[in-house]
Amino acid sequence: MSEKQQTAEHRSRPGGAAFREFVASGWAPRGTEPTPRAEVADLTPARREALSAAFEGARLVVPAGGLKVRSNDCDYVFRPHTAFAWLTGLGADREPDAVFVLEPLAEGGHEAQIFFRPLAGRDTEEFFGDSRYGEFWVGARPALEDMANELGITARHIDEFPDAAAKDAGATEVLVVRDADVDVTAQVEQIRAHLDEATAEKAQERDLELGRWLSTARLTKDAWEVGQMREACDATARGFEAVVADLPEAVRRGRGERWVEGVFGLHARHAGNGVGYDSICASGDHANTLHWIKNTGDVKDGDLILVDAGVEVDSLFTADVTRTLPVNGTYSPAQREVYEAVLAAQEAGLAAAKPGAKFSDVHAATIRVIAERLHGWGLLPDGVDVEATLDPENGQFHRRWMVHGTSHHLGLDVHDCALARKEDYMDAELKPGMIITIEPGLYFKADDELVPDRFRGVGVRIEDDILITEDGNENLSASLPRDPDDVEAWMRDVWSR
């Protein structure tokens, strides 16, 4: 459940009966129009039915998670746990402290239920007096009937959850997504208090199995999910164009990485829920720090800037795109040389990304090109050729300059399906409906004495979001140019408007 906030003793609110009556009175009646059914409510039943079949007879508890305190009495913006969002269809900031439950039925199958904190009446203390949940402070929440209409499932008050979760616990297996909410997990553990040690350990293993199933089930997207990813990629492309338009301002103002971050964040927040992850806006040598999210540096004429950013739309599906741009609009010869090597590697990965190929084949294709370029530049150790460095046991020298993998699944999480087993992820075949990134890079740190002077301080990554189709793949982020000539022409066009 939500973390506790600090309570300031020096603050007080009116509490007299007359005042309470006054605050509760004089409001127009609430609207009576029923909440419309969400579009995604026609798609979530199939997800829940598959889960139900995999865990027949078990009560399945999937918390949304609670509010996290940012400082004192201020919370971070809420984002529900991904498994909760996938099963309910709720996105954006909904619904802190809620719990989704699949309740086993005697005749087989499950009933879908959501327990949450519904709208409180205007005559309650919460309405005016609760700055965290009260309507006066944070706006109205849905009523029980609103939630039921929207999602097409049974809606119940969160206060009913403890008894519902413990019902027939001795005869009913109760499983929980353990990482979603530590307090709800503790409640489930208390329900299991009667179990012997071996059975309790088995129950925890089954919890992990539940979490893994929910992660693995998202590997292949349905048509609606693909549509959400298209929206995320389109919004991300608009954000990148806005970044390019404002690059001269980022140079002029100083601390330009923050300016770039802010420009993209503005467009992400306007187009959707916000950024899908902390944006990397890395100019110059900062591009060689893979997860540079401090974004405190200047953006300088003549440098490259690596921008790794994605818009998360309201449904919580996120894009993940990287472009490495010349700040002044023109790649230098050395920058272009590195850039073209990375682009060639990405093209090899794109060619390998097709149904029937293994997920790992994409990395193998890209990293071979990287190894060939590094060998051609004479950067590998003496006596180490391409095949030797690609040897997984005794090689891997190329990883000094490309340490990360080439791909990951993408969807509700930027690194989606992370709990899937190796055989279902790295070793699995690519199938239509899967969405992966392809993002090779080369990173030559400014203090790396093993690389030529012309490459030092140059870091390049190119990343796109790729939908596996029946006959190959589709680049969902293809509207953003990748070829260096096209990038330069695009930047000139944006600046000429």
Coordinates of C-alpha atoms in Angstrom, one line a residue:
M1 CA 0.0 0.0 0.0
S2 CA 1.0 3.6 -0.2
E3 CA 4.0 4.8 1.8
K4 CA 3.2 6.9 4.8
Q5 CA 3.7 10.7 4.5
Q6 CA 5.0 12.9 7.2
T7 CA 2.3 14.8 9.2
A8 CA 3.0 18.4 10.0
E9 CA 1.8 19.2 13.5
H10 CA 1.8 23.0 12.8
R11 CA -1.0 22.6 10.2
S12 CA -4.6 22.4 11.1
R13 CA -7.9 22.4 9.3
P14 CA -11.3 23.5 10.6
G15 CA -13.1 20.6 12.3
G16 CA -16.2 22.0 13.9
A17 CA -19.6 20.3 13.1
A18 CA -21.0 23.5 11.6
F19 CA -18.1 23.9 9.3
R20 CA -18.3 20.2 8.2
E21 CA -21.9 20.6 7.4
F22 CA -21.2 23.9 5.5
V23 CA -18.5 22.3 3.4
A24 CA -20.6 19.3 2.6
S25 CA -23.5 21.4 1.4
G26 CA -24.3 23.5 -1.7
W27 CA -22.9 21.2 -4.4
A28 CA -24.6 20.5 -7.7
P29 CA -25.7 16.9 -8.1
R30 CA -23.1 14.7 -9.7
G31 CA -23.6 13.6 -13.3
T32 CA -25.6 10.5 -13.8
E33 CA -24.2 9.5 -17.2
P34 CA -22.7 6.0 -16.9
T35 CA -18.9 5.8 -17.5
P36 CA -18.3 4.5 -21.0
R37 CA -16.7 1.1 -21.5
A38 CA -13.0 1.4 -22.2
E39 CA -11.9 0.2 -25.6
V40 CA -9.3 -2.1 -24.1
A41 CA -12.1 -3.8 -22.0
D42 CA -12.9 -5.9 -25.1
L43 CA -9.3 -7.2 -25.2
T44 CA -8.4 -7.9 -21.5
P45 CA -10.8 -10.9 -21.1
A46 CA -8.7 -13.0 -23.4
R47 CA -5.6 -12.2 -21.3
R48 CA -7.4 -13.1 -18.1
E49 CA -8.8 -16.3 -19.6
A50 CA -5.3 -17.5 -20.5
L51 CA -4.1 -16.7 -17.0
S52 CA -7.1 -18.4 -15.5
A53 CA -6.4 -21.6 -17.5
A54 CA -2.7 -21.6 -16.4
F55 CA -3.6 -21.3 -12.7
E56 CA -6.9 -23.2 -12.4
G57 CA -8.4 -23.2 -8.9
A58 CA -6.0 -20.6 -7.4
R59 CA -6.9 -17.2 -6.2
L60 CA -4.6 -14.8 -8.0
V61 CA -3.7 -11.4 -6.4
V62 CA -2.2 -8.7 -8.6
P63 CA -1.7 -5.4 -6.8
A64 CA -1.4 -2.0 -8.5
G65 CA 1.1 -0.8 -5.9
G66 CA 0.9 2.3 -3.8
L67 CA 2.0 5.9 -3.8
K68 CA 5.7 6.5 -3.2
V69 CA 6.8 9.5 -1.1
R70 CA 9.1 11.8 -3.0
S71 CA 9.8 14.1 0.0
N72 CA 7.9 14.8 3.2
D73 CA 4.2 15.0 2.2
C74 CA 4.7 15.0 -1.6
D75 CA 4.3 11.8 -3.7
Y76 CA 5.8 10.7 -7.0
V77 CA 3.3 10.5 -9.8
F78 CA 1.7 7.1 -9.6
R79 CA 2.3 4.4 -12.2
P80 CA 0.6 1.0 -11.7
H81 CA 2.5 -2.2 -11.7
T82 CA 2.7 -3.5 -15.3
A83 CA 1.0 -6.8 -14.6
F84 CA -2.0 -4.9 -13.1
A85 CA -2.1 -2.6 -16.1
W86 CA -2.0 -5.5 -18.5
L87 CA -4.8 -7.4 -16.8
T88 CA -7.2 -4.5 -16.2
G89 CA -6.4 -2.0 -19.0
L90 CA -5.9 0.8 -16.5
G91 CA -3.0 3.1 -17.3
A92 CA -1.6 6.6 -16.5
D93 CA -2.0 7.2 -12.8
R94 CA -4.6 4.6 -12.0
E95 CA -5.4 3.3 -9.3
P96 CA -3.1 3.6 -6.3
D97 CA -3.6 0.9 -3.7
A98 CA -6.0 -1.1 -5.9
V99 CA -5.7 -4.9 -6.1
F100 CA -6.9 -7.0 -9.0
V101 CA -8.0 -10.5 -8.1
L102 CA -9.0 -13.6 -10.2
E103 CA -11.3 -15.4 -7.8
P104 CA -11.7 -19.2 -8.6
L105 CA -15.2 -20.4 -9.3
A106 CA -16.6 -23.7 -8.2
E107 CA -17.6 -24.5 -11.8
G108 CA -14.1 -23.7 -13.1
G109 CA -12.6 -20.6 -14.4
H110 CA -12.3 -17.3 -12.5
E111 CA -14.2 -14.1 -11.8
A112 CA -12.3 -10.9 -12.4
Q113 CA -12.5 -8.5 -9.5
I114 CA -10.9 -5.1 -8.7
F115 CA -10.7 -3.8 -5.2
F116 CA -10.0 -0.1 -5.0
R117 CA -10.7 3.1 -3.0
P118 CA -13.9 4.5 -4.6
L119 CA -15.3 8.0 -4.6
A120 CA -16.2 9.2 -1.1
G121 CA -19.2 11.3 -0.4
R122 CA -19.0 15.0 0.2
D123 CA -20.2 14.5 3.7
T124 CA -17.1 12.5 4.6
E125 CA -13.9 13.6 6.3
E126 CA -12.0 12.4 3.3
F127 CA -13.7 14.8 0.9
F128 CA -12.3 18.0 2.5
G129 CA -9.8 16.8 5.1
D130 CA -7.6 14.3 3.3
S131 CA -5.0 16.0 1.2
R132 CA -3.7 12.7 -0.3
Y133 CA -7.0 11.1 -1.4
G134 CA -9.7 13.8 -0.9
E135 CA -11.7 15.0 -3.8
F136 CA -11.2 18.6 -2.7
W137 CA -7.4 18.2 -3.1
V138 CA -6.8 15.7 -5.9
G139 CA -10.0 15.4 -7.7
A140 CA -12.7 12.8 -7.9
R141 CA -12.1 9.1 -8.2
P142 CA -14.5 6.7 -9.9
A143 CA -17.4 5.2 -8.0
L144 CA -17.7 1.4 -7.8
E145 CA -20.3 1.4 -10.7
D146 CA -18.0 3.7 -12.8
M147 CA -15.2 1.2 -12.5
A148 CA -17.4 -1.8 -13.2
N149 CA -18.8 -0.1 -16.3
E150 CA -15.4 1.0 -17.6
L151 CA -13.6 -2.3 -17.2
G152 CA -16.5 -4.8 -17.4
I153 CA -15.5 -6.6 -14.2
T154 CA -16.7 -6.7 -10.6
A155 CA -15.7 -3.7 -8.6
R156 CA -15.4 -3.8 -4.8
H157 CA -14.2 -1.5 -2.0
I158 CA -10.6 -2.0 -1.0
D159 CA -11.7 -2.4 2.6
E160 CA -13.2 -5.8 1.6
F161 CA -10.0 -7.1 0.2
P162 CA -8.4 -8.6 3.4
D163 CA -11.4 -10.9 4.0
A164 CA -11.8 -11.7 0.3
A165 CA -8.2 -12.7 0.0
A166 CA -8.4 -14.9 3.1
K167 CA -11.6 -16.6 2.3
D168 CA -11.3 -20.4 2.4
A169 CA -7.5 -19.9 2.5
G170 CA -7.0 -23.4 4.0
A171 CA -8.6 -25.0 0.9
T172 CA -7.8 -22.4 -1.7
E173 CA -4.3 -21.7 -3.0
V174 CA -3.6 -17.9 -2.8
L175 CA -0.9 -16.5 -5.1
V176 CA 0.4 -13.0 -5.4
V177 CA 2.7 -11.0 -7.7
R178 CA 5.3 -10.4 -5.0
D179 CA 7.1 -7.4 -6.4
A180 CA 4.0 -5.2 -6.9
D181 CA 3.3 -4.3 -3.3
V182 CA 5.2 -5.4 -0.2
D183 CA 2.2 -4.8 2.1
V184 CA -0.2 -6.9 0.0
T185 CA 2.5 -9.6 -0.3
A186 CA 2.8 -9.6 3.5
Q187 CA -1.0 -9.9 3.8
V188 CA -0.9 -13.0 1.6
E189 CA 2.0 -14.4 3.6
Q190 CA -0.1 -14.0 6.7
I191 CA -2.9 -15.9 5.1
R192 CA -0.4 -18.7 4.5
A193 CA 0.7 -18.7 8.2
H194 CA -0.8 -22.1 8.8
L195 CA 1.3 -23.7 6.1
D196 CA 4.3 -25.9 7.0
E197 CA 7.7 -24.7 5.9
A198 CA 8.0 -26.9 2.8
T199 CA 4.5 -25.9 1.6
A200 CA 5.1 -22.2 2.3
E201 CA 8.3 -22.4 0.2
K202 CA 6.4 -24.0 -2.6
A203 CA 3.8 -21.3 -2.4
Q204 CA 6.5 -18.6 -2.9
E205 CA 7.8 -20.5 -5.9
R206 CA 4.3 -20.5 -7.3
D207 CA 4.2 -16.7 -6.8
L208 CA 7.3 -16.4 -8.9
E209 CA 5.8 -18.7 -11.5
L210 CA 2.8 -16.3 -11.6
G211 CA 5.0 -13.3 -12.1
R212 CA 7.0 -15.1 -14.8
W213 CA 3.8 -16.1 -16.6
L214 CA 2.5 -12.6 -16.6
S215 CA 5.8 -11.4 -18.0
T216 CA 6.2 -14.0 -20.7
A217 CA 2.6 -13.6 -21.8
R218 CA 3.4 -10.1 -23.0
L219 CA 6.1 -11.2 -25.5
T220 CA 3.6 -11.2 -28.4
K221 CA 1.3 -8.1 -28.8
D222 CA -2.2 -8.1 -30.1
A223 CA -3.4 -5.7 -32.7
W224 CA -4.6 -3.1 -30.2
E225 CA -1.2 -3.2 -28.4
V226 CA 0.6 -2.8 -31.7
G227 CA -1.6 0.3 -32.3
Q228 CA -0.6 1.7 -29.0
M229 CA 3.1 1.2 -29.9
R230 CA 2.6 3.0 -33.2
E231 CA 1.1 6.0 -31.3
A232 CA 4.1 5.9 -28.9
C233 CA 6.6 5.9 -31.8
D234 CA 4.8 8.6 -33.7
A235 CA 4.7 10.8 -30.6
T236 CA 8.4 10.1 -30.0
A237 CA 9.3 11.2 -33.5
R238 CA 7.5 14.5 -32.9
G239 CA 9.5 14.9 -29.7
F240 CA 12.8 14.3 -31.5
E241 CA 11.9 16.8 -34.1
A242 CA 11.2 19.4 -31.4
V243 CA 14.6 18.6 -29.9
V244 CA 16.3 19.3 -33.3
A245 CA 14.4 22.5 -33.7
D246 CA 15.7 23.7 -30.3
L247 CA 19.3 22.5 -30.5
P248 CA 20.6 26.0 -31.3
E249 CA 18.9 27.2 -28.1
A250 CA 20.4 24.4 -26.1
V251 CA 23.9 25.5 -27.3
R252 CA 23.2 29.1 -26.6
R253 CA 21.8 28.7 -23.1
G254 CA 24.4 26.4 -21.6
R255 CA 23.7 23.2 -19.6
G256 CA 22.0 22.3 -22.9
E257 CA 21.5 18.6 -22.0
R258 CA 18.9 19.7 -19.5
W259 CA 17.3 21.9 -22.2
V260 CA 17.1 18.9 -24.6
E261 CA 15.7 16.7 -21.8
G262 CA 13.1 19.4 -21.0
V263 CA 12.0 19.9 -24.6
F264 CA 11.4 16.2 -25.1
G265 CA 9.7 15.8 -21.8
L266 CA 7.3 18.6 -22.6
H267 CA 6.2 16.8 -25.8
A268 CA 6.1 13.4 -24.0
R269 CA 3.9 14.8 -21.2
H270 CA 1.6 16.5 -23.7
A271 CA 1.2 13.5 -26.0
G272 CA 0.9 10.9 -23.4
N273 CA 1.6 10.0 -19.8
G274 CA 5.2 11.3 -20.0
V275 CA 8.6 9.7 -20.8
G276 CA 8.8 5.9 -20.6
Y277 CA 12.1 6.1 -18.8
D278 CA 14.6 8.8 -17.8
S279 CA 15.8 10.4 -21.1
I280 CA 19.5 10.1 -22.0
C281 CA 20.6 13.4 -23.5
A282 CA 24.3 12.9 -23.8
S283 CA 26.5 15.4 -25.6
G284 CA 30.2 14.8 -26.5
D285 CA 32.0 12.3 -24.3
H286 CA 28.9 11.9 -22.1
A287 CA 27.5 9.7 -24.9
N288 CA 30.1 7.1 -23.9
T289 CA 28.4 6.7 -20.5
L290 CA 25.7 4.2 -21.4
H291 CA 23.1 5.4 -18.9
W292 CA 23.9 9.1 -18.7
I293 CA 20.7 10.5 -17.2
K294 CA 22.3 13.3 -15.2
N295 CA 22.0 15.5 -18.3
T296 CA 24.1 18.3 -16.7
G297 CA 26.4 19.0 -19.5
D298 CA 26.7 21.7 -22.2
V299 CA 25.8 21.0 -25.8
K300 CA 28.6 22.3 -27.9
D301 CA 28.9 23.2 -31.6
G302 CA 30.9 20.4 -33.3
D303 CA 29.9 17.7 -30.9
L304 CA 27.5 14.8 -31.3
I305 CA 24.5 14.5 -29.0
L306 CA 23.1 11.1 -28.3
V307 CA 19.4 11.2 -27.4
D308 CA 17.8 8.0 -26.1
A309 CA 14.2 8.8 -25.3
G310 CA 10.6 7.5 -25.6
V311 CA 7.1 8.7 -25.1
E312 CA 4.9 6.6 -22.9
V313 CA 1.3 7.0 -24.0
D314 CA -1.6 7.0 -21.6
S315 CA -2.0 3.2 -21.9
L316 CA 1.6 2.9 -20.6
F317 CA 3.0 1.5 -23.8
T318 CA 6.4 3.2 -24.5
A319 CA 8.7 3.8 -27.4
D320 CA 12.5 3.5 -27.0
V321 CA 14.4 5.3 -29.7
T322 CA 18.0 6.6 -30.0
R323 CA 19.4 9.0 -32.5
T324 CA 23.0 10.5 -32.5
L325 CA 22.8 13.9 -34.0
P326 CA 25.5 16.4 -35.1
V327 CA 24.8 19.5 -33.0
N328 CA 25.7 21.9 -35.8
G329 CA 23.9 19.8 -38.4
T330 CA 27.0 18.2 -40.1
Y331 CA 28.9 15.1 -39.1
S332 CA 32.7 15.5 -39.1
P333 CA 34.6 12.8 -41.1
A334 CA 35.5 10.9 -37.9
Q335 CA 32.0 11.1 -36.5
R336 CA 30.6 9.9 -39.8
E337 CA 33.1 7.0 -39.9
V338 CA 31.9 5.7 -36.5
Y339 CA 28.3 6.5 -37.3
E340 CA 28.3 4.6 -40.6
A341 CA 29.8 1.6 -38.8
V342 CA 27.0 1.5 -36.3
L343 CA 24.4 2.0 -39.1
A344 CA 25.8 -1.0 -41.0
A345 CA 25.6 -3.1 -37.8
Q346 CA 22.0 -2.0 -37.3
E347 CA 21.1 -2.9 -41.0
A348 CA 22.5 -6.3 -40.4
G349 CA 20.3 -6.7 -37.3
L350 CA 17.2 -5.5 -39.2
A351 CA 17.9 -8.1 -41.9
A352 CA 18.1 -10.8 -39.2
A353 CA 14.9 -9.8 -37.4
K354 CA 12.3 -12.0 -39.0
P355 CA 9.9 -14.8 -37.9
G356 CA 11.6 -18.1 -37.3
A357 CA 14.9 -16.5 -36.4
K358 CA 16.1 -16.6 -32.8
F359 CA 16.0 -13.5 -30.8
S360 CA 19.7 -13.9 -30.2
D361 CA 20.3 -14.0 -34.0
V362 CA 19.8 -10.2 -34.1
H363 CA 22.6 -9.5 -31.7
A364 CA 24.8 -12.0 -33.5
A365 CA 24.3 -10.3 -36.8
T366 CA 25.0 -6.8 -35.5
I367 CA 27.9 -7.7 -33.3
R368 CA 29.7 -9.4 -36.2
V369 CA 29.7 -6.1 -38.1
I370 CA 30.9 -4.2 -35.1
A371 CA 33.7 -6.8 -34.7
E372 CA 34.6 -6.5 -38.4
R373 CA 34.9 -2.7 -38.2
L374 CA 36.9 -2.8 -35.0
H375 CA 39.3 -5.3 -36.5
G376 CA 39.5 -3.2 -39.7
W377 CA 40.6 -0.2 -37.6
G378 CA 43.2 -2.3 -35.9
L379 CA 41.7 -1.9 -32.4
L380 CA 41.5 -5.6 -31.4
P381 CA 44.5 -7.1 -29.6
D382 CA 47.3 -8.4 -31.7
G383 CA 46.5 -11.9 -33.0
V384 CA 42.8 -11.5 -32.4
D385 CA 40.7 -11.7 -35.6
V386 CA 36.9 -11.4 -36.0
E387 CA 36.2 -15.1 -35.3
A388 CA 38.5 -15.0 -32.2
T389 CA 36.8 -12.0 -30.6
L390 CA 33.3 -13.5 -31.3
D391 CA 34.3 -16.6 -29.4
P392 CA 32.0 -16.5 -26.3
E393 CA 34.4 -18.2 -24.0
N394 CA 37.8 -16.8 -24.9
G395 CA 37.0 -13.7 -26.9
Q396 CA 34.6 -10.8 -26.5
F397 CA 37.4 -8.1 -26.8
H398 CA 35.0 -6.0 -28.9
R399 CA 32.8 -5.5 -25.9
R400 CA 35.2 -2.9 -24.6
W401 CA 33.5 -0.6 -27.2
M402 CA 30.0 -2.1 -27.2
V403 CA 29.3 -3.5 -23.8
H404 CA 25.5 -3.9 -24.1
G405 CA 23.2 -6.3 -26.0
T406 CA 21.6 -5.2 -29.3
S407 CA 18.0 -5.9 -28.5
H408 CA 15.3 -6.2 -25.9
H409 CA 11.5 -6.7 -26.0
L410 CA 9.4 -3.5 -25.7
G411 CA 5.9 -2.8 -24.7
L412 CA 4.4 -1.8 -21.3
D413 CA 7.9 -1.7 -19.9
V414 CA 10.8 -0.3 -21.8
H415 CA 12.6 -3.6 -21.0
D416 CA 9.5 -5.6 -21.4
C417 CA 9.0 -9.3 -20.3
A418 CA 12.1 -9.2 -18.1
L419 CA 11.0 -12.1 -16.0
A420 CA 10.7 -14.5 -18.9
R421 CA 13.1 -17.5 -18.8
K422 CA 16.1 -17.5 -21.1
E423 CA 14.6 -20.2 -23.3
D424 CA 11.5 -18.1 -23.8
Y425 CA 13.5 -14.9 -24.5
M426 CA 17.1 -15.1 -25.7
D427 CA 16.8 -18.6 -27.1
A428 CA 13.2 -18.3 -28.4
E429 CA 12.1 -17.8 -32.0
L430 CA 10.8 -14.4 -33.1
K431 CA 7.1 -14.5 -33.9
P432 CA 4.7 -12.0 -35.6
G433 CA 3.5 -9.5 -33.0
M434 CA 6.7 -9.3 -31.1
I435 CA 8.3 -5.8 -30.7
I436 CA 12.0 -5.5 -30.1
T437 CA 14.6 -2.8 -30.2
I438 CA 17.7 -3.0 -32.5
E439 CA 20.3 -0.6 -31.0
P440 CA 24.0 -1.3 -31.7
G441 CA 26.5 1.3 -30.7
L442 CA 30.2 2.2 -30.5
Y443 CA 31.6 4.1 -27.5
F444 CA 35.1 5.6 -27.6
K445 CA 35.7 7.3 -24.4
A446 CA 37.8 10.5 -24.4
D447 CA 40.5 8.9 -22.2
D448 CA 40.7 5.6 -24.1
E449 CA 44.3 5.4 -25.3
L450 CA 43.7 2.2 -27.4
V451 CA 41.7 4.1 -30.0
P452 CA 42.9 6.7 -32.6
D453 CA 42.8 10.4 -31.5
R454 CA 40.1 11.1 -34.1
F455 CA 37.6 8.7 -32.4
R456 CA 38.2 9.7 -28.8
G457 CA 35.1 11.2 -27.2
V458 CA 32.8 9.9 -30.0
G459 CA 29.9 7.8 -28.9
V460 CA 27.2 6.6 -31.3
R461 CA 24.0 4.6 -30.9
I462 CA 21.2 4.1 -33.3
E463 CA 18.0 2.5 -32.0
D464 CA 14.6 1.7 -33.6
D465 CA 11.5 -0.2 -32.5
I466 CA 10.8 -3.2 -34.7
L467 CA 7.6 -5.1 -35.1
I468 CA 8.0 -8.7 -36.3
T469 CA 5.6 -9.4 -39.1
E470 CA 4.5 -12.5 -41.0
D471 CA 7.1 -11.9 -43.7
G472 CA 9.8 -9.9 -42.0
N473 CA 9.6 -6.8 -39.9
E474 CA 8.3 -3.2 -39.8
N475 CA 10.3 -0.3 -38.3
L476 CA 7.8 1.5 -36.2
S477 CA 10.1 4.5 -35.7
A478 CA 11.2 4.7 -39.4
S479 CA 9.9 8.3 -39.7
L480 CA 13.1 9.4 -38.0
P481 CA 15.9 9.3 -40.5
R482 CA 19.0 7.1 -39.9
D483 CA 21.2 7.5 -42.9
P484 CA 23.7 10.3 -42.1
D485 CA 22.9 12.3 -45.3
D486 CA 19.2 12.0 -44.5
V487 CA 19.8 13.1 -40.9
E488 CA 21.7 16.2 -42.0
A489 CA 19.0 17.0 -44.6
W490 CA 16.3 16.6 -42.0
M491 CA 18.0 18.9 -39.5
R492 CA 18.4 21.6 -42.2
D493 CA 14.8 21.2 -43.1
V494 CA 13.6 21.6 -39.5
W495 CA 15.8 24.6 -39.0
S496 CA 14.5 26.3 -42.1
R497 CA 10.9 26.3 -41.0

